[in-house]
Tab-separated table of C-alpha atoms in Angstrom:
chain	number	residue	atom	x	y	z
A	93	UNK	CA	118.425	83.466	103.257
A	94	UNK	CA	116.450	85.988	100.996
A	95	UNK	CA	112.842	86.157	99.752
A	96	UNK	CA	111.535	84.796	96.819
A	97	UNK	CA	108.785	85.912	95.033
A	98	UNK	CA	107.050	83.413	92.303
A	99	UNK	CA	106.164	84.262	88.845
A	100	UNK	CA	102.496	85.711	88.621
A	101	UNK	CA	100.256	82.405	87.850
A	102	UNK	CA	96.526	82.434	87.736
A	103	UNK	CA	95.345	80.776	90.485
A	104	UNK	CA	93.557	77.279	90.295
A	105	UNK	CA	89.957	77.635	90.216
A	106	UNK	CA	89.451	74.472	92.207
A	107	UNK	CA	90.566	75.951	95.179
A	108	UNK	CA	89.487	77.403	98.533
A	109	UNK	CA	85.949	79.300	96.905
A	110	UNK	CA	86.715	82.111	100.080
A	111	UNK	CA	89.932	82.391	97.727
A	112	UNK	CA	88.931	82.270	94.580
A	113	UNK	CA	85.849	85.137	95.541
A	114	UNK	CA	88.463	87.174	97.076
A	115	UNK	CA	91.121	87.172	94.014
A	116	UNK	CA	88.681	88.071	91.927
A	117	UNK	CA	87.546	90.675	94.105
A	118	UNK	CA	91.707	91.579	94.002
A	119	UNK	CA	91.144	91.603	90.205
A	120	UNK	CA	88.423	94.272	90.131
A	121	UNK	CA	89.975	96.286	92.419
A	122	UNK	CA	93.328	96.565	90.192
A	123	UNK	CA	91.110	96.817	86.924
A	124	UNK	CA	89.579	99.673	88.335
A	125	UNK	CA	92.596	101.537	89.925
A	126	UNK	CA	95.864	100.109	88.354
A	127	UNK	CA	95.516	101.520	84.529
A	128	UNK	CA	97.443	103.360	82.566
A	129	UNK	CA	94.283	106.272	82.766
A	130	UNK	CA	94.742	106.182	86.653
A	131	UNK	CA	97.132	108.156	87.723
A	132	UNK	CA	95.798	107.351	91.964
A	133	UNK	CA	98.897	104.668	92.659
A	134	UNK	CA	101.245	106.983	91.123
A	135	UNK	CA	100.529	109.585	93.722
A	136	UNK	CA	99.982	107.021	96.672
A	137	UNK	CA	103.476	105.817	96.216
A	138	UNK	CA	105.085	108.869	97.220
A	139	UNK	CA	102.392	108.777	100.410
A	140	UNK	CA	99.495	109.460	101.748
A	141	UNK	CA	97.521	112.132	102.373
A	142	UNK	CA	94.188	111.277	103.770
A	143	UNK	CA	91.132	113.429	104.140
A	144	UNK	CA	90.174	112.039	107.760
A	145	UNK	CA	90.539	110.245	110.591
A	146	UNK	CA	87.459	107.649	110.770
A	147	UNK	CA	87.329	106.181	113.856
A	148	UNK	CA	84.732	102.672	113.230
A	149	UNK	CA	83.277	99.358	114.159
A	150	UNK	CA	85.320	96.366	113.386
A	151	UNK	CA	82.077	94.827	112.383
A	152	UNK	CA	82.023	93.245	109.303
A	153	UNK	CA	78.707	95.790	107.420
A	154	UNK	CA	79.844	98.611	108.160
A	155	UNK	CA	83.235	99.307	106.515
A	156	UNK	CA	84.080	102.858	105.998
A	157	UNK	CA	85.383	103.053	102.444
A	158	UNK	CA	82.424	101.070	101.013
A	159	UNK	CA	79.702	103.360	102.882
A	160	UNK	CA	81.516	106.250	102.278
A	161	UNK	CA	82.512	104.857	98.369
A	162	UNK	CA	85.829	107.103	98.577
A	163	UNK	CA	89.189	106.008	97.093
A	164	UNK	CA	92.354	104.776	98.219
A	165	UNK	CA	94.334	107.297	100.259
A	166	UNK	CA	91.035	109.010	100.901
A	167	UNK	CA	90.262	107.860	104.466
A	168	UNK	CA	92.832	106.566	107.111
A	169	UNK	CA	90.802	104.079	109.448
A	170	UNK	CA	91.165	103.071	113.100
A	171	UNK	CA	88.715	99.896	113.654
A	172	UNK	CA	88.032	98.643	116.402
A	173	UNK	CA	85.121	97.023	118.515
A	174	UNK	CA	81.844	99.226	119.147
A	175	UNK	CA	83.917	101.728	118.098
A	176	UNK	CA	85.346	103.132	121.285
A	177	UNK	CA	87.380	105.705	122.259
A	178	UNK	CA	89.393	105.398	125.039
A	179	UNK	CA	90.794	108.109	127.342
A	180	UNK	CA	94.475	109.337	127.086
A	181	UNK	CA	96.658	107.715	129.507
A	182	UNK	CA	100.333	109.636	129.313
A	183	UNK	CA	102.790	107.099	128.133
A	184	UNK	CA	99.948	103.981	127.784
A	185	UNK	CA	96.631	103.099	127.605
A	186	UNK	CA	94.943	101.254	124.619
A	187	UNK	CA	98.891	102.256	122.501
A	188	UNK	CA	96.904	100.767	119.270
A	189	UNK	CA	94.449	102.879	119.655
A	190	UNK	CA	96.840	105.826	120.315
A	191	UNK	CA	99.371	105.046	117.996
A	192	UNK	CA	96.873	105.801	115.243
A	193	UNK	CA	94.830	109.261	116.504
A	194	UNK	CA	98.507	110.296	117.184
A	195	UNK	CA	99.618	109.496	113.426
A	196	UNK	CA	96.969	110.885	112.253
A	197	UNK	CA	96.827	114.217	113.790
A	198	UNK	CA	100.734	115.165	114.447
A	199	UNK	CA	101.604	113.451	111.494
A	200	UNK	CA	99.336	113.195	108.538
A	201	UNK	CA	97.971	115.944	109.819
A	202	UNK	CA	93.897	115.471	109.029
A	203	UNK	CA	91.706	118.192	109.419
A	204	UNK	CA	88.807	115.606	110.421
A	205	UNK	CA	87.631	113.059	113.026
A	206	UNK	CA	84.832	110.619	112.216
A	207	UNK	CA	83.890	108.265	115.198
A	208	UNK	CA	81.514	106.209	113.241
A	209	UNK	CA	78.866	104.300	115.429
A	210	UNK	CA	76.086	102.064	113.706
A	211	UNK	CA	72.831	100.466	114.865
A	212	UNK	CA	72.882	96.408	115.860
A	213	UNK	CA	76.766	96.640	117.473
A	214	UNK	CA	77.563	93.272	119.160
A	215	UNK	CA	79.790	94.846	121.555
A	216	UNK	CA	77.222	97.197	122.525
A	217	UNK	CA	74.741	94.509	122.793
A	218	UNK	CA	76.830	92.373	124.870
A	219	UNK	CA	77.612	95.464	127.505
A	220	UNK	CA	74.020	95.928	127.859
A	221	UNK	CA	72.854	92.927	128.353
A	222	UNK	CA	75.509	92.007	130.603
A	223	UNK	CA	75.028	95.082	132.559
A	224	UNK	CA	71.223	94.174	133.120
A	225	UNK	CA	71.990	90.565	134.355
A	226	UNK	CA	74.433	91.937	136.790
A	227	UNK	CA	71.800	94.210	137.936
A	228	UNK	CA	69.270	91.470	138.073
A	229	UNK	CA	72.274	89.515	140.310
A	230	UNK	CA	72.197	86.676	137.888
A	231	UNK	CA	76.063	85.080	136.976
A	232	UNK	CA	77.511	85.004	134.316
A	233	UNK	CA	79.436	82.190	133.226
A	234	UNK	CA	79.879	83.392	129.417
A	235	UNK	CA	81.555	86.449	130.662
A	236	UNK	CA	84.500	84.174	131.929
A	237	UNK	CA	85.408	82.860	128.335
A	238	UNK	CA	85.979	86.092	126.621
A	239	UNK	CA	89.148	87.168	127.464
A	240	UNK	CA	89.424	91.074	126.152
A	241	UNK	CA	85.813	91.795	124.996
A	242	UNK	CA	84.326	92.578	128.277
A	243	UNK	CA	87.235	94.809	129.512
A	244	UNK	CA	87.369	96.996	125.864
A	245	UNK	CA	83.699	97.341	126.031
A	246	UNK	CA	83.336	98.363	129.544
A	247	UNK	CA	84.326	102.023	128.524
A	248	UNK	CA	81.093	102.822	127.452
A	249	UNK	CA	79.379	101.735	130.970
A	250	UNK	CA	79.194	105.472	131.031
A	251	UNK	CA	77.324	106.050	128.040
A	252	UNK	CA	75.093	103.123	129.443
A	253	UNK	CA	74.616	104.871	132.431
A	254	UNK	CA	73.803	107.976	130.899
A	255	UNK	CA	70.976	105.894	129.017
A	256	UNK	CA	69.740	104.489	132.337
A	257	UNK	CA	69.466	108.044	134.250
A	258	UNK	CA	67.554	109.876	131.154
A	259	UNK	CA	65.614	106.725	129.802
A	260	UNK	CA	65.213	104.577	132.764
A	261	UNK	CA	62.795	101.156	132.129
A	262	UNK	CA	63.281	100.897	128.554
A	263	UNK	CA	63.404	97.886	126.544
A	264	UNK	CA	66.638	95.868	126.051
A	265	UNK	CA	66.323	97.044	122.383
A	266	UNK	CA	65.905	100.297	123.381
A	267	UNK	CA	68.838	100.675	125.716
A	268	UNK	CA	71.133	99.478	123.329
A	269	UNK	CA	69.901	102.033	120.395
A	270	UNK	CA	70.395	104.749	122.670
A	271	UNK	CA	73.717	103.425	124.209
A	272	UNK	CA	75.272	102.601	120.887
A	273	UNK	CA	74.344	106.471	119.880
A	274	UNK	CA	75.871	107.673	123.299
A	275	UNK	CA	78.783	105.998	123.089
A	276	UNK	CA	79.327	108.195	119.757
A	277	UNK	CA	79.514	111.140	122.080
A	278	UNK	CA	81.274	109.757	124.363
A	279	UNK	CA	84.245	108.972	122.058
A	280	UNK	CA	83.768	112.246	120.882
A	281	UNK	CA	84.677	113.570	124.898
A	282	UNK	CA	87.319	111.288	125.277
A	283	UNK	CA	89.326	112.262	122.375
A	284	UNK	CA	89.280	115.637	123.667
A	285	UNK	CA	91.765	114.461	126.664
A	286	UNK	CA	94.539	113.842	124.135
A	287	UNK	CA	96.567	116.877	124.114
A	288	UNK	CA	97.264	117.655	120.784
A	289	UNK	CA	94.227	116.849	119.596
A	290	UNK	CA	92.521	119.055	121.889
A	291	UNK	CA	95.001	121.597	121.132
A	292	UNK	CA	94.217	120.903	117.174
A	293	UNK	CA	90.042	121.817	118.053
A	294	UNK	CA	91.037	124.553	119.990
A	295	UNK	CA	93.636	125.894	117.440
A	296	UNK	CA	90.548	125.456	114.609
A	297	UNK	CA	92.807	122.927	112.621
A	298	UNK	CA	90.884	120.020	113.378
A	299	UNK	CA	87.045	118.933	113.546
A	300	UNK	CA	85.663	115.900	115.449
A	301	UNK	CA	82.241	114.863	113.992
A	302	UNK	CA	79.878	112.144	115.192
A	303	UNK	CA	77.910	109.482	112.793
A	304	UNK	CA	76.112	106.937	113.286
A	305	UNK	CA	74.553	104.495	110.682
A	306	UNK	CA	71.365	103.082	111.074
A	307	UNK	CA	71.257	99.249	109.335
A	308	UNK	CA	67.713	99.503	109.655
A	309	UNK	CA	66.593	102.681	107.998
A	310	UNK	CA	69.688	103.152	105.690
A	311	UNK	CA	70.195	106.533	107.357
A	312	UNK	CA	73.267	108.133	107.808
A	313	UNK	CA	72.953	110.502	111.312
A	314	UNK	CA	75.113	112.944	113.038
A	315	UNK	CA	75.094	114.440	115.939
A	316	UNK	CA	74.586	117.767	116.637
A	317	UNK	CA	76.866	119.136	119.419
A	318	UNK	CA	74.735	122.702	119.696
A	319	UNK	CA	71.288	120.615	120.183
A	320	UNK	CA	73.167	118.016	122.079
A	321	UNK	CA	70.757	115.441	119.215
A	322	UNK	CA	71.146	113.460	116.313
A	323	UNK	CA	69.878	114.004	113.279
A	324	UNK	CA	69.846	112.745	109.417
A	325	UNK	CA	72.951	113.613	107.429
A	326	UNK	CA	71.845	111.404	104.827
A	327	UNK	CA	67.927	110.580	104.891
A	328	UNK	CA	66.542	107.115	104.405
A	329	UNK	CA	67.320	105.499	100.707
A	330	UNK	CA	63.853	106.909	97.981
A	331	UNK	CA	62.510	103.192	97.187
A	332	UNK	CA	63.440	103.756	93.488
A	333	UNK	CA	66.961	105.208	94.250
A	334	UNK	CA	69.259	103.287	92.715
A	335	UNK	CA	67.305	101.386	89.568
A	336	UNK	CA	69.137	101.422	86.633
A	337	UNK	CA	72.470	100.718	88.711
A	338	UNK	CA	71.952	97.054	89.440
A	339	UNK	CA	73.689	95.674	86.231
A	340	UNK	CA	77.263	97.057	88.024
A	341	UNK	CA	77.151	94.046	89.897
A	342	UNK	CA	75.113	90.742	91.335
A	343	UNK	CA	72.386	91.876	94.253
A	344	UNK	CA	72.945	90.094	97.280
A	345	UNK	CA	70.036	87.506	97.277
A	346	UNK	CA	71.555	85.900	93.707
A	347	UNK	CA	74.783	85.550	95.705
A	348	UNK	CA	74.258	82.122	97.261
A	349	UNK	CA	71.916	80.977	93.818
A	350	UNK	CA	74.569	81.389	91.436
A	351	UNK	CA	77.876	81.829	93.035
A	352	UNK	CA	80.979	83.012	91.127
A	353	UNK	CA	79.414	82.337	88.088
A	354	UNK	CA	77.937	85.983	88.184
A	355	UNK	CA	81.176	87.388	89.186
A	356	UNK	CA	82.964	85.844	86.092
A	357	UNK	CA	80.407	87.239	84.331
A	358	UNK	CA	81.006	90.492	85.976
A	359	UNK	CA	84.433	90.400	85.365
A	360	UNK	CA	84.345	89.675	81.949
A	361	UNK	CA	81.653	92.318	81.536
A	362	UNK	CA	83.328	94.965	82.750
A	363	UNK	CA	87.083	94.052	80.770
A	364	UNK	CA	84.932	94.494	78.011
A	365	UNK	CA	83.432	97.648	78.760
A	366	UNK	CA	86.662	98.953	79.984
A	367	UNK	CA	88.562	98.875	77.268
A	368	UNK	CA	86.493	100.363	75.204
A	369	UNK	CA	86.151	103.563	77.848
A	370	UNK	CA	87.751	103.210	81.381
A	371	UNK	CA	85.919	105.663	84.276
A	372	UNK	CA	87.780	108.445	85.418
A	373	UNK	CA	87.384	107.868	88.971
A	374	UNK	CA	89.019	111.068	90.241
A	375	UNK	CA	86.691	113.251	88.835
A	376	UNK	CA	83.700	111.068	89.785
A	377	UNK	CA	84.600	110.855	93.821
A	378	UNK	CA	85.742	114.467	93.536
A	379	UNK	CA	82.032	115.351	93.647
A	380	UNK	CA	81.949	113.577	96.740
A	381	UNK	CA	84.621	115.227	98.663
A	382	UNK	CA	83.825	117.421	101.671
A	383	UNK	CA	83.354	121.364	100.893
A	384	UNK	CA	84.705	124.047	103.411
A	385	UNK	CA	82.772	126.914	104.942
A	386	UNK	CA	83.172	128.860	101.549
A	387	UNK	CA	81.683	126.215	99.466
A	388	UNK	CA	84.718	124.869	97.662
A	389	UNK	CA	85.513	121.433	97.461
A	390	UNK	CA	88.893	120.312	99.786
A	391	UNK	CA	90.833	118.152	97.838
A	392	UNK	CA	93.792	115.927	98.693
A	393	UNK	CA	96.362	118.654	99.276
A	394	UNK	CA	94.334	121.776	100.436
């Protein structure tokens, strides 16, 4: 038995819209990185070489890449929910969640570690306000029909507790802001009890950093391991940043009001425009790229 492949077709606009908003999406993406200009594929074929490790939420606003706006090859992502950490356990454990800090430190050998929290986490919220029902002895039926969630989550009871001791009769809201920032730091800790990534710190061949995004502000934080505090990276968004940007593609809000008709327009738009002069991406994300000590910008293979 062997695999065929069909002929490329174009795909029949009358089906699935999830489809037809995704291919097109597909479409963009190879306009934009599969030219004859682009030279990124060629180089990703032979393999990767990431910049980091970025350890996020599997939460569906807060992808990595997109906040980030880096490249292919340029991040190698372990998502999960609330984006937890948990400890080393020789020879098992959470081996998914293993399996990839080991890759990426003994083998693709990154010289960073993101853990990537964000404000409004569902897991979080669902520890917290478990925890204070169980507190307040109330049951908890719900609790029975989620299978993994509770036991994944439950990790962070630590961070929560933390919360309680230093911030005790807080708000719900409250609780979970702080406990969603803790848990940063305590993912932080716990990948310090894998051995070679310890070793890597300790060696000064690897860097763990903390983030966290706030949805509501638009800030970017990060936490500060000599203050033991967050604070901004990135600062809130000016209210003018941005204008003069919003022809690259349909604002949210005219999403739902006119549908894939603005993405065909989009797409057509920018076939046009890119034949007469295609981006050179490289150089445009190279401004982006993290600087060492010294100032100078670490590319893909420093």
């Amino acid at each position: 038995m062997s695999l065929r492949i069909l002929p490329t077709h174009r795909p029949d606009r009358s089906q699935h819209p999830l489809l037809v908003r995704l291919t097109s999406g597909f479409r963009r993406f190879q306009h934009r990185w599969y030219h004859p200009e682009e030279p990124l594929f060629q180089e990703l074929k032979r393999g990767q070489n990431p910049l980091a490790l970025v350890i996020a939420c599997s939460d569906s606003r807060v992808d990595p890449v997109l906040l980030t706006d880096s490249r292919p090859g340029d991040l190698f992502i372990l998502r999960n929910v609330a984006n937890l950490v948990h400890p080393y356990v020789p020879g098992g454990g959470a081996l998914s969640q293993n399996a990839a800090i080991e890759y990426a430190v003994k083998h693709l050998k990154v010289q960073d570690i993101i853990v990537m929290g964000h404000a409004c986490c569902g897991g979080i919220k669902a520890l917290v306000s478990a925890r204070a029902r169980l507190l307040a002895g109330e049951f908890l039926p719900e609790a029975e029909e989620d299978e993994f969630i509770g036991p994944w989550v439950a990790v962070a009871v630590k961070a929560l507790q933390k919360v309680e001791e230093v911030m005790p009769g807080v708000s719900l809201a409250d609780r979970a802001r702080a406990c969603e920032l803790w848990s940063v730091r305590l993912s932080l800790e716990n990948l310090l009890t894998f051995p070679w990534v310890r070793e890597a710190v300790e060696a000064g061949t690897l860097a763990l950093h903390g983030w966290y995004f706030d949805l509501q502000s638009g800030e970017l934080l990060e936490f500060d391991p000599k203050e033991q505090a967050f604070r901004p990276l990135v600062g809130r968004p000016h209210p003018h940043e941005g204008e003069g940007h919003h022809e690259r593609r349909p604002r949210s809000e005219h999403w739902e009001e006119h549908g894939e008709a603005l993405w065909a327009h989009y797409d057509s738009r920018t076939m046009e425009e890119g034949s007469k002069k295609r981006p050179h991406a490289p150089e445009h994300h190279r401004e982006h790229l993290p600087r060492s000590p010294h100032g100078h910008v670490r590319g893909r293979h420093d």
